[in-house]
Amino acid sequence: MRIPPAVADRTEPASAPPPRRWSDARAALRDGASVGLGMLPLGLAFGALTVQSGLDWWWAGTSSALIYGGSVEFLLIGMVAAAAPLASVAVAAFLVQARHVFYALSFPLHRVRGRLARTYSTFALTDEAYALTATAQARTWSGRRILWLQLSLHLYWAGSATAGALLGSLVPDGVAGLDFALTALFAVLALDAVRDLRGDLPTPVLALLCALAARLLFPHQLLLAAFALFTAGLLARHLATSRKPAHA
């Protein structure tokens, strides 16, 4: 018996599967929830510090939305309040943010489609976003999922900074420990990265040796020197291991 087209259409499922972009968004929110919650106290501290430094409350929200660099934003508060020369601000921002050049070497930007999307993904490449996308589980993430992750972290930071600025007058000046939030967050990200290596002991050891060497040789440019030494070490190890089969 032939079923009329109208009847056949009514036999189809009433609910279609959700669009992939929304499933990617939900997955990205889950991926960045723990790190985003860790950014909240740091953003609140930044907003409160902005107001207590004599700047208007909206400066925190504008800075977190347009600059979006936690460590350099903390540095800029004092420089802006002291009316530092623009050249000094530019040099300081370059030295602090230069580590992002090394992040770009392995960040999965090639999965992000579209010029506008890639532009935002490049802008929103932070320490937290890089740490989450550098794990083994993230190798299968789509470009949409990466973008949603970066956007959620951006909103965590901008929202908490704005809230901290609005509530800054309620925070006592003598509160201690807020400045340790950034260090604690980086420590957790580093432990997760080491755990994800699954027995690859030489990489953490190489990172530690590079940090110690940078501390002894270049104490005033420790971060930039440590990243440069670590990158050189990784490249040297890659070249050494890739040449071994050729001699076998």
PDB file of C-alpha atoms in Angstrom:
ATOM      1  CA  MET A   1       0.000   0.000   0.000  1.00  0.00           C
ATOM      2  CA  ARG A   2       1.403   3.352  -1.012  1.00  0.00           C
ATOM      3  CA  ILE A   3       1.383   6.032   1.673  1.00  0.00           C
ATOM      4  CA  PRO A   4       0.352   9.497   0.459  1.00  0.00           C
ATOM      5  CA  PRO A   5       3.083  12.154   0.713  1.00  0.00           C
ATOM      6  CA  ALA A   6       1.120  14.150   3.295  1.00  0.00           C
ATOM      7  CA  VAL A   7       0.822  11.088   5.550  1.00  0.00           C
ATOM      8  CA  ALA A   8       4.477  10.198   5.030  1.00  0.00           C
ATOM      9  CA  ASP A   9       5.531  13.658   6.124  1.00  0.00           C
ATOM     10  CA  ARG A  10       3.551  13.319   9.346  1.00  0.00           C
ATOM     11  CA  THR A  11       5.363  10.071  10.202  1.00  0.00           C
ATOM     12  CA  GLU A  12       8.740  11.863  10.468  1.00  0.00           C
ATOM     13  CA  PRO A  13      10.081  12.760  13.919  1.00  0.00           C
ATOM     14  CA  ALA A  14       8.633  16.003  15.228  1.00  0.00           C
ATOM     15  CA  SER A  15      11.873  17.225  16.803  1.00  0.00           C
ATOM     16  CA  ALA A  16      15.033  17.695  14.774  1.00  0.00           C
ATOM     17  CA  PRO A  17      18.507  17.378  16.359  1.00  0.00           C
ATOM     18  CA  PRO A  18      19.874  20.664  17.701  1.00  0.00           C
ATOM     19  CA  PRO A  19      22.169  22.631  15.405  1.00  0.00           C
ATOM     20  CA  ARG A  20      25.824  21.733  15.715  1.00  0.00           C
ATOM     21  CA  ARG A  21      26.775  25.273  16.667  1.00  0.00           C
ATOM     22  CA  TRP A  22      24.704  25.077  19.846  1.00  0.00           C
ATOM     23  CA  SER A  23      26.135  21.690  20.793  1.00  0.00           C
ATOM     24  CA  ASP A  24      29.611  23.166  20.295  1.00  0.00           C
ATOM     25  CA  ALA A  25      28.634  26.120  22.480  1.00  0.00           C
ATOM     26  CA  ARG A  26      27.412  23.872  25.304  1.00  0.00           C
ATOM     27  CA  ALA A  27      30.547  21.751  25.089  1.00  0.00           C
ATOM     28  CA  ALA A  28      32.748  24.852  25.147  1.00  0.00           C
ATOM     29  CA  LEU A  29      30.946  26.181  28.225  1.00  0.00           C
ATOM     30  CA  ARG A  30      31.646  22.894  29.989  1.00  0.00           C
ATOM     31  CA  ASP A  31      35.269  22.929  28.867  1.00  0.00           C
ATOM     32  CA  GLY A  32      35.940  26.423  30.166  1.00  0.00           C
ATOM     33  CA  ALA A  33      33.740  26.390  33.286  1.00  0.00           C
ATOM     34  CA  SER A  34      36.480  25.495  35.777  1.00  0.00           C
ATOM     35  CA  VAL A  35      38.989  27.951  34.319  1.00  0.00           C
ATOM     36  CA  GLY A  36      36.336  30.644  33.943  1.00  0.00           C
ATOM     37  CA  LEU A  37      35.332  30.297  37.584  1.00  0.00           C
ATOM     38  CA  GLY A  38      38.999  30.609  38.477  1.00  0.00           C
ATOM     39  CA  MET A  39      39.121  33.883  36.538  1.00  0.00           C
ATOM     40  CA  LEU A  40      36.251  35.405  38.516  1.00  0.00           C
ATOM     41  CA  PRO A  41      38.194  36.354  41.670  1.00  0.00           C
ATOM     42  CA  LEU A  42      41.030  37.653  39.524  1.00  0.00           C
ATOM     43  CA  GLY A  43      38.653  39.826  37.499  1.00  0.00           C
ATOM     44  CA  LEU A  44      36.973  41.082  40.654  1.00  0.00           C
ATOM     45  CA  ALA A  45      40.365  41.987  42.091  1.00  0.00           C
ATOM     46  CA  PHE A  46      41.305  43.806  38.894  1.00  0.00           C
ATOM     47  CA  GLY A  47      38.081  45.796  38.878  1.00  0.00           C
ATOM     48  CA  ALA A  48      38.423  46.732  42.537  1.00  0.00           C
ATOM     49  CA  LEU A  49      42.054  47.753  42.033  1.00  0.00           C
ATOM     50  CA  THR A  50      41.055  49.921  39.072  1.00  0.00           C
ATOM     51  CA  VAL A  51      38.606  51.957  41.165  1.00  0.00           C
ATOM     52  CA  GLN A  52      40.934  52.141  44.146  1.00  0.00           C
ATOM     53  CA  SER A  53      43.678  53.514  41.856  1.00  0.00           C
ATOM     54  CA  GLY A  54      41.515  56.543  41.079  1.00  0.00           C
ATOM     55  CA  LEU A  55      40.220  55.463  37.667  1.00  0.00           C
ATOM     56  CA  ASP A  56      36.550  55.456  36.681  1.00  0.00           C
ATOM     57  CA  TRP A  57      34.636  52.184  36.991  1.00  0.00           C
ATOM     58  CA  TRP A  58      34.053  51.903  33.246  1.00  0.00           C
ATOM     59  CA  TRP A  59      37.807  51.770  32.639  1.00  0.00           C
ATOM     60  CA  ALA A  60      37.906  48.196  33.952  1.00  0.00           C
ATOM     61  CA  GLY A  61      35.175  46.985  31.602  1.00  0.00           C
ATOM     62  CA  THR A  62      36.608  48.802  28.602  1.00  0.00           C
ATOM     63  CA  SER A  63      40.104  47.528  29.282  1.00  0.00           C
ATOM     64  CA  SER A  64      39.005  43.935  29.788  1.00  0.00           C
ATOM     65  CA  ALA A  65      36.934  44.015  26.592  1.00  0.00           C
ATOM     66  CA  LEU A  66      39.407  45.782  24.257  1.00  0.00           C
ATOM     67  CA  ILE A  67      42.832  44.893  25.693  1.00  0.00           C
ATOM     68  CA  TYR A  68      41.962  41.507  27.221  1.00  0.00           C
ATOM     69  CA  GLY A  69      45.338  40.740  28.727  1.00  0.00           C
ATOM     70  CA  GLY A  70      45.119  40.117  32.449  1.00  0.00           C
ATOM     71  CA  SER A  71      48.760  40.517  33.432  1.00  0.00           C
ATOM     72  CA  VAL A  72      49.370  43.551  31.237  1.00  0.00           C
ATOM     73  CA  GLU A  73      46.122  45.151  32.417  1.00  0.00           C
ATOM     74  CA  PHE A  74      47.272  44.942  36.030  1.00  0.00           C
ATOM     75  CA  LEU A  75      50.525  46.578  34.949  1.00  0.00           C
ATOM     76  CA  LEU A  76      48.756  49.308  32.988  1.00  0.00           C
ATOM     77  CA  ILE A  77      46.667  50.402  35.955  1.00  0.00           C
ATOM     78  CA  GLY A  78      49.673  51.860  37.719  1.00  0.00           C
ATOM     79  CA  MET A  79      51.137  53.288  34.531  1.00  0.00           C
ATOM     80  CA  VAL A  80      47.903  55.000  33.512  1.00  0.00           C
ATOM     81  CA  ALA A  81      47.332  56.337  37.021  1.00  0.00           C
ATOM     82  CA  ALA A  82      50.886  57.727  36.995  1.00  0.00           C
ATOM     83  CA  ALA A  83      50.442  59.202  33.482  1.00  0.00           C
ATOM     84  CA  ALA A  84      53.399  57.224  32.136  1.00  0.00           C
ATOM     85  CA  PRO A  85      54.676  58.091  28.621  1.00  0.00           C
ATOM     86  CA  LEU A  86      53.041  56.201  25.775  1.00  0.00           C
ATOM     87  CA  ALA A  87      56.380  54.746  24.675  1.00  0.00           C
ATOM     88  CA  SER A  88      56.938  53.233  28.121  1.00  0.00           C
ATOM     89  CA  VAL A  89      53.445  51.739  28.071  1.00  0.00           C
ATOM     90  CA  ALA A  90      54.055  50.216  24.632  1.00  0.00           C
ATOM     91  CA  VAL A  91      57.410  48.677  25.610  1.00  0.00           C
ATOM     92  CA  ALA A  92      56.020  47.255  28.849  1.00  0.00           C
ATOM     93  CA  ALA A  93      53.012  45.765  27.048  1.00  0.00           C
ATOM     94  CA  PHE A  94      55.282  44.183  24.418  1.00  0.00           C
ATOM     95  CA  LEU A  95      57.587  42.587  26.984  1.00  0.00           C
ATOM     96  CA  VAL A  96      54.696  41.168  29.003  1.00  0.00           C
ATOM     97  CA  GLN A  97      52.660  39.902  26.027  1.00  0.00           C
ATOM     98  CA  ALA A  98      55.552  38.658  23.881  1.00  0.00           C
ATOM     99  CA  ARG A  99      54.913  35.108  25.096  1.00  0.00           C
ATOM    100  CA  HIS A 100      51.815  34.977  22.874  1.00  0.00           C
ATOM    101  CA  VAL A 101      54.096  34.821  19.835  1.00  0.00           C
ATOM    102  CA  PHE A 102      55.174  31.366  20.980  1.00  0.00           C
ATOM    103  CA  TYR A 103      51.584  30.327  21.674  1.00  0.00           C
ATOM    104  CA  ALA A 104      50.726  30.979  18.040  1.00  0.00           C
ATOM    105  CA  LEU A 105      53.194  28.299  16.909  1.00  0.00           C
ATOM    106  CA  SER A 106      50.928  25.475  18.114  1.00  0.00           C
ATOM    107  CA  PHE A 107      47.517  27.083  18.599  1.00  0.00           C
ATOM    108  CA  PRO A 108      44.928  25.342  16.322  1.00  0.00           C
ATOM    109  CA  LEU A 109      43.985  28.493  14.418  1.00  0.00           C
ATOM    110  CA  HIS A 110      43.784  26.511  11.163  1.00  0.00           C
ATOM    111  CA  ARG A 111      40.526  24.918  12.365  1.00  0.00           C
ATOM    112  CA  VAL A 112      38.799  28.285  12.675  1.00  0.00           C
ATOM    113  CA  ARG A 113      36.965  29.241   9.471  1.00  0.00           C
ATOM    114  CA  GLY A 114      36.362  32.765   8.253  1.00  0.00           C
ATOM    115  CA  ARG A 115      38.483  35.901   8.318  1.00  0.00           C
ATOM    116  CA  LEU A 116      36.470  37.590  11.063  1.00  0.00           C
ATOM    117  CA  ALA A 117      36.451  34.460  13.218  1.00  0.00           C
ATOM    118  CA  ARG A 118      40.211  34.024  12.856  1.00  0.00           C
ATOM    119  CA  THR A 119      40.786  37.677  13.698  1.00  0.00           C
ATOM    120  CA  TYR A 120      38.840  37.335  16.936  1.00  0.00           C
ATOM    121  CA  SER A 121      40.467  33.985  17.755  1.00  0.00           C
ATOM    122  CA  THR A 122      43.901  35.583  17.361  1.00  0.00           C
ATOM    123  CA  PHE A 123      42.867  38.500  19.568  1.00  0.00           C
ATOM    124  CA  ALA A 124      41.373  36.200  22.230  1.00  0.00           C
ATOM    125  CA  LEU A 125      44.422  33.911  22.429  1.00  0.00           C
ATOM    126  CA  THR A 126      45.109  34.014  26.161  1.00  0.00           C
ATOM    127  CA  ASP A 127      47.080  31.785  28.510  1.00  0.00           C
ATOM    128  CA  GLU A 128      43.905  30.035  29.633  1.00  0.00           C
ATOM    129  CA  ALA A 129      42.580  29.456  26.104  1.00  0.00           C
ATOM    130  CA  TYR A 130      45.936  28.106  24.965  1.00  0.00           C
ATOM    131  CA  ALA A 131      46.219  25.756  27.950  1.00  0.00           C
ATOM    132  CA  LEU A 132      42.753  24.306  27.300  1.00  0.00           C
ATOM    133  CA  THR A 133      43.266  23.850  23.544  1.00  0.00           C
ATOM    134  CA  ALA A 134      46.717  22.293  23.963  1.00  0.00           C
ATOM    135  CA  THR A 135      45.404  19.142  25.651  1.00  0.00           C
ATOM    136  CA  ALA A 136      45.056  15.781  23.944  1.00  0.00           C
ATOM    137  CA  GLN A 137      41.252  15.917  24.188  1.00  0.00           C
ATOM    138  CA  ALA A 138      41.180  19.244  22.353  1.00  0.00           C
ATOM    139  CA  ARG A 139      42.737  17.809  19.196  1.00  0.00           C
ATOM    140  CA  THR A 140      39.285  16.821  17.949  1.00  0.00           C
ATOM    141  CA  TRP A 141      37.577  20.131  18.735  1.00  0.00           C
ATOM    142  CA  SER A 142      36.018  22.033  15.878  1.00  0.00           C
ATOM    143  CA  GLY A 143      36.703  25.663  15.087  1.00  0.00           C
ATOM    144  CA  ARG A 144      33.279  26.646  16.448  1.00  0.00           C
ATOM    145  CA  ARG A 145      34.006  24.956  19.749  1.00  0.00           C
ATOM    146  CA  ILE A 146      37.330  26.787  20.050  1.00  0.00           C
ATOM    147  CA  LEU A 147      35.666  30.119  19.280  1.00  0.00           C
ATOM    148  CA  TRP A 148      32.891  29.538  21.816  1.00  0.00           C
ATOM    149  CA  LEU A 149      35.500  28.614  24.407  1.00  0.00           C
ATOM    150  CA  GLN A 150      37.443  31.824  23.797  1.00  0.00           C
ATOM    151  CA  LEU A 151      34.278  33.919  23.856  1.00  0.00           C
ATOM    152  CA  SER A 152      33.117  32.381  27.147  1.00  0.00           C
ATOM    153  CA  LEU A 153      36.496  33.094  28.789  1.00  0.00           C
ATOM    154  CA  HIS A 154      36.376  36.648  27.439  1.00  0.00           C
ATOM    155  CA  LEU A 155      32.940  37.153  28.990  1.00  0.00           C
ATOM    156  CA  TYR A 156      34.108  35.690  32.300  1.00  0.00           C
ATOM    157  CA  TRP A 157      36.960  38.189  32.425  1.00  0.00           C
ATOM    158  CA  ALA A 158      35.066  41.256  31.228  1.00  0.00           C
ATOM    159  CA  GLY A 159      32.033  40.551  33.382  1.00  0.00           C
ATOM    160  CA  SER A 160      33.998  39.924  36.576  1.00  0.00           C
ATOM    161  CA  ALA A 161      36.190  42.984  35.993  1.00  0.00           C
ATOM    162  CA  THR A 162      33.148  45.210  35.525  1.00  0.00           C
ATOM    163  CA  ALA A 163      31.474  43.747  38.612  1.00  0.00           C
ATOM    164  CA  GLY A 164      34.639  44.251  40.624  1.00  0.00           C
ATOM    165  CA  ALA A 165      34.815  47.895  39.558  1.00  0.00           C
ATOM    166  CA  LEU A 166      31.177  48.505  40.497  1.00  0.00           C
ATOM    167  CA  LEU A 167      31.685  46.833  43.871  1.00  0.00           C
ATOM    168  CA  GLY A 168      35.191  48.164  44.381  1.00  0.00           C
ATOM    169  CA  SER A 169      34.182  50.635  47.039  1.00  0.00           C
ATOM    170  CA  LEU A 170      32.942  47.744  49.201  1.00  0.00           C
ATOM    171  CA  VAL A 171      36.299  45.932  49.191  1.00  0.00           C
ATOM    172  CA  PRO A 172      38.586  46.925  52.096  1.00  0.00           C
ATOM    173  CA  ASP A 173      42.029  48.199  51.137  1.00  0.00           C
ATOM    174  CA  GLY A 174      43.803  45.734  53.426  1.00  0.00           C
ATOM    175  CA  VAL A 175      42.490  42.521  51.846  1.00  0.00           C
ATOM    176  CA  ALA A 176      45.441  40.199  51.192  1.00  0.00           C
ATOM    177  CA  GLY A 177      45.724  37.315  48.761  1.00  0.00           C
ATOM    178  CA  LEU A 178      43.829  38.706  45.775  1.00  0.00           C
ATOM    179  CA  ASP A 179      47.081  39.271  43.900  1.00  0.00           C
ATOM    180  CA  PHE A 180      47.862  35.542  44.233  1.00  0.00           C
ATOM    181  CA  ALA A 181      44.807  34.543  42.174  1.00  0.00           C
ATOM    182  CA  LEU A 182      46.706  34.815  38.873  1.00  0.00           C
ATOM    183  CA  THR A 183      49.608  32.704  40.162  1.00  0.00           C
ATOM    184  CA  ALA A 184      47.228  30.083  41.537  1.00  0.00           C
ATOM    185  CA  LEU A 185      45.339  29.893  38.235  1.00  0.00           C
ATOM    186  CA  PHE A 186      48.553  29.425  36.235  1.00  0.00           C
ATOM    187  CA  ALA A 187      49.715  26.761  38.701  1.00  0.00           C
ATOM    188  CA  VAL A 188      46.505  24.774  38.183  1.00  0.00           C
ATOM    189  CA  LEU A 189      46.804  25.074  34.392  1.00  0.00           C
ATOM    190  CA  ALA A 190      50.423  23.903  34.557  1.00  0.00           C
ATOM    191  CA  LEU A 191      49.488  20.873  36.690  1.00  0.00           C
ATOM    192  CA  ASP A 192      46.741  19.930  34.245  1.00  0.00           C
ATOM    193  CA  ALA A 193      49.177  20.200  31.341  1.00  0.00           C
ATOM    194  CA  VAL A 194      51.770  18.025  33.093  1.00  0.00           C
ATOM    195  CA  ARG A 195      49.094  15.436  33.952  1.00  0.00           C
ATOM    196  CA  ASP A 196      47.979  15.387  30.320  1.00  0.00           C
ATOM    197  CA  LEU A 197      51.515  14.499  29.177  1.00  0.00           C
ATOM    198  CA  ARG A 198      51.016  10.996  30.632  1.00  0.00           C
ATOM    199  CA  GLY A 199      54.572  10.130  31.534  1.00  0.00           C
ATOM    200  CA  ASP A 200      56.404  12.545  29.241  1.00  0.00           C
ATOM    201  CA  LEU A 201      58.846  13.609  31.958  1.00  0.00           C
ATOM    202  CA  PRO A 202      61.498  15.324  29.746  1.00  0.00           C
ATOM    203  CA  THR A 203      59.152  18.174  28.727  1.00  0.00           C
ATOM    204  CA  PRO A 204      58.444  19.460  32.271  1.00  0.00           C
ATOM    205  CA  VAL A 205      62.116  18.997  33.162  1.00  0.00           C
ATOM    206  CA  LEU A 206      63.151  20.981  30.091  1.00  0.00           C
ATOM    207  CA  ALA A 207      60.691  23.747  31.011  1.00  0.00           C
ATOM    208  CA  LEU A 208      62.077  23.892  34.559  1.00  0.00           C
ATOM    209  CA  LEU A 209      65.691  24.033  33.346  1.00  0.00           C
ATOM    210  CA  CYS A 210      64.837  26.824  30.897  1.00  0.00           C
ATOM    211  CA  ALA A 211      63.116  28.801  33.652  1.00  0.00           C
ATOM    212  CA  LEU A 212      66.126  28.409  35.971  1.00  0.00           C
ATOM    213  CA  ALA A 213      68.549  29.386  33.213  1.00  0.00           C
ATOM    214  CA  ALA A 214      66.485  32.450  32.356  1.00  0.00           C
ATOM    215  CA  ARG A 215      66.333  33.402  36.034  1.00  0.00           C
ATOM    216  CA  LEU A 216      70.126  33.250  36.342  1.00  0.00           C
ATOM    217  CA  LEU A 217      71.107  34.740  32.972  1.00  0.00           C
ATOM    218  CA  PHE A 218      68.262  37.151  32.187  1.00  0.00           C
ATOM    219  CA  PRO A 219      66.542  38.075  35.479  1.00  0.00           C
ATOM    220  CA  HIS A 220      64.990  41.251  34.062  1.00  0.00           C
ATOM    221  CA  GLN A 221      63.519  39.482  30.991  1.00  0.00           C
ATOM    222  CA  LEU A 222      62.776  36.166  32.667  1.00  0.00           C
ATOM    223  CA  LEU A 223      59.509  35.307  30.928  1.00  0.00           C
ATOM    224  CA  LEU A 224      60.628  36.161  27.413  1.00  0.00           C
ATOM    225  CA  ALA A 225      63.993  34.438  27.849  1.00  0.00           C
ATOM    226  CA  ALA A 226      62.411  31.316  29.356  1.00  0.00           C
ATOM    227  CA  PHE A 227      59.968  30.991  26.449  1.00  0.00           C
ATOM    228  CA  ALA A 228      62.768  31.493  23.917  1.00  0.00           C
ATOM    229  CA  LEU A 229      64.977  28.861  25.564  1.00  0.00           C
ATOM    230  CA  PHE A 230      62.083  26.428  25.892  1.00  0.00           C
ATOM    231  CA  THR A 231      61.131  26.868  22.226  1.00  0.00           C
ATOM    232  CA  ALA A 232      64.744  26.360  21.151  1.00  0.00           C
ATOM    233  CA  GLY A 233      64.944  23.249  23.318  1.00  0.00           C
ATOM    234  CA  LEU A 234      61.762  21.785  21.837  1.00  0.00           C
ATOM    235  CA  LEU A 235      62.991  22.454  18.297  1.00  0.00           C
ATOM    236  CA  ALA A 236      66.365  20.877  19.063  1.00  0.00           C
ATOM    237  CA  ARG A 237      64.683  17.804  20.544  1.00  0.00           C
ATOM    238  CA  HIS A 238      62.358  17.514  17.540  1.00  0.00           C
ATOM    239  CA  LEU A 239      65.276  17.695  15.099  1.00  0.00           C
ATOM    240  CA  ALA A 240      67.254  15.144  17.102  1.00  0.00           C
ATOM    241  CA  THR A 241      64.403  12.625  17.290  1.00  0.00           C
ATOM    242  CA  SER A 242      63.381  13.077  13.655  1.00  0.00           C
ATOM    243  CA  ARG A 243      66.892  12.248  12.439  1.00  0.00           C
ATOM    244  CA  LYS A 244      67.238   9.023  14.407  1.00  0.00           C
ATOM    245  CA  PRO A 245      65.334   6.737  11.974  1.00  0.00           C
ATOM    246  CA  ALA A 246      67.466   7.999   9.082  1.00  0.00           C
ATOM    247  CA  HIS A 247      70.651   6.628  10.714  1.00  0.00           C
ATOM    248  CA  ALA A 248      69.077   3.296  11.590  1.00  0.00           C
TER     249      ALA A 248
END
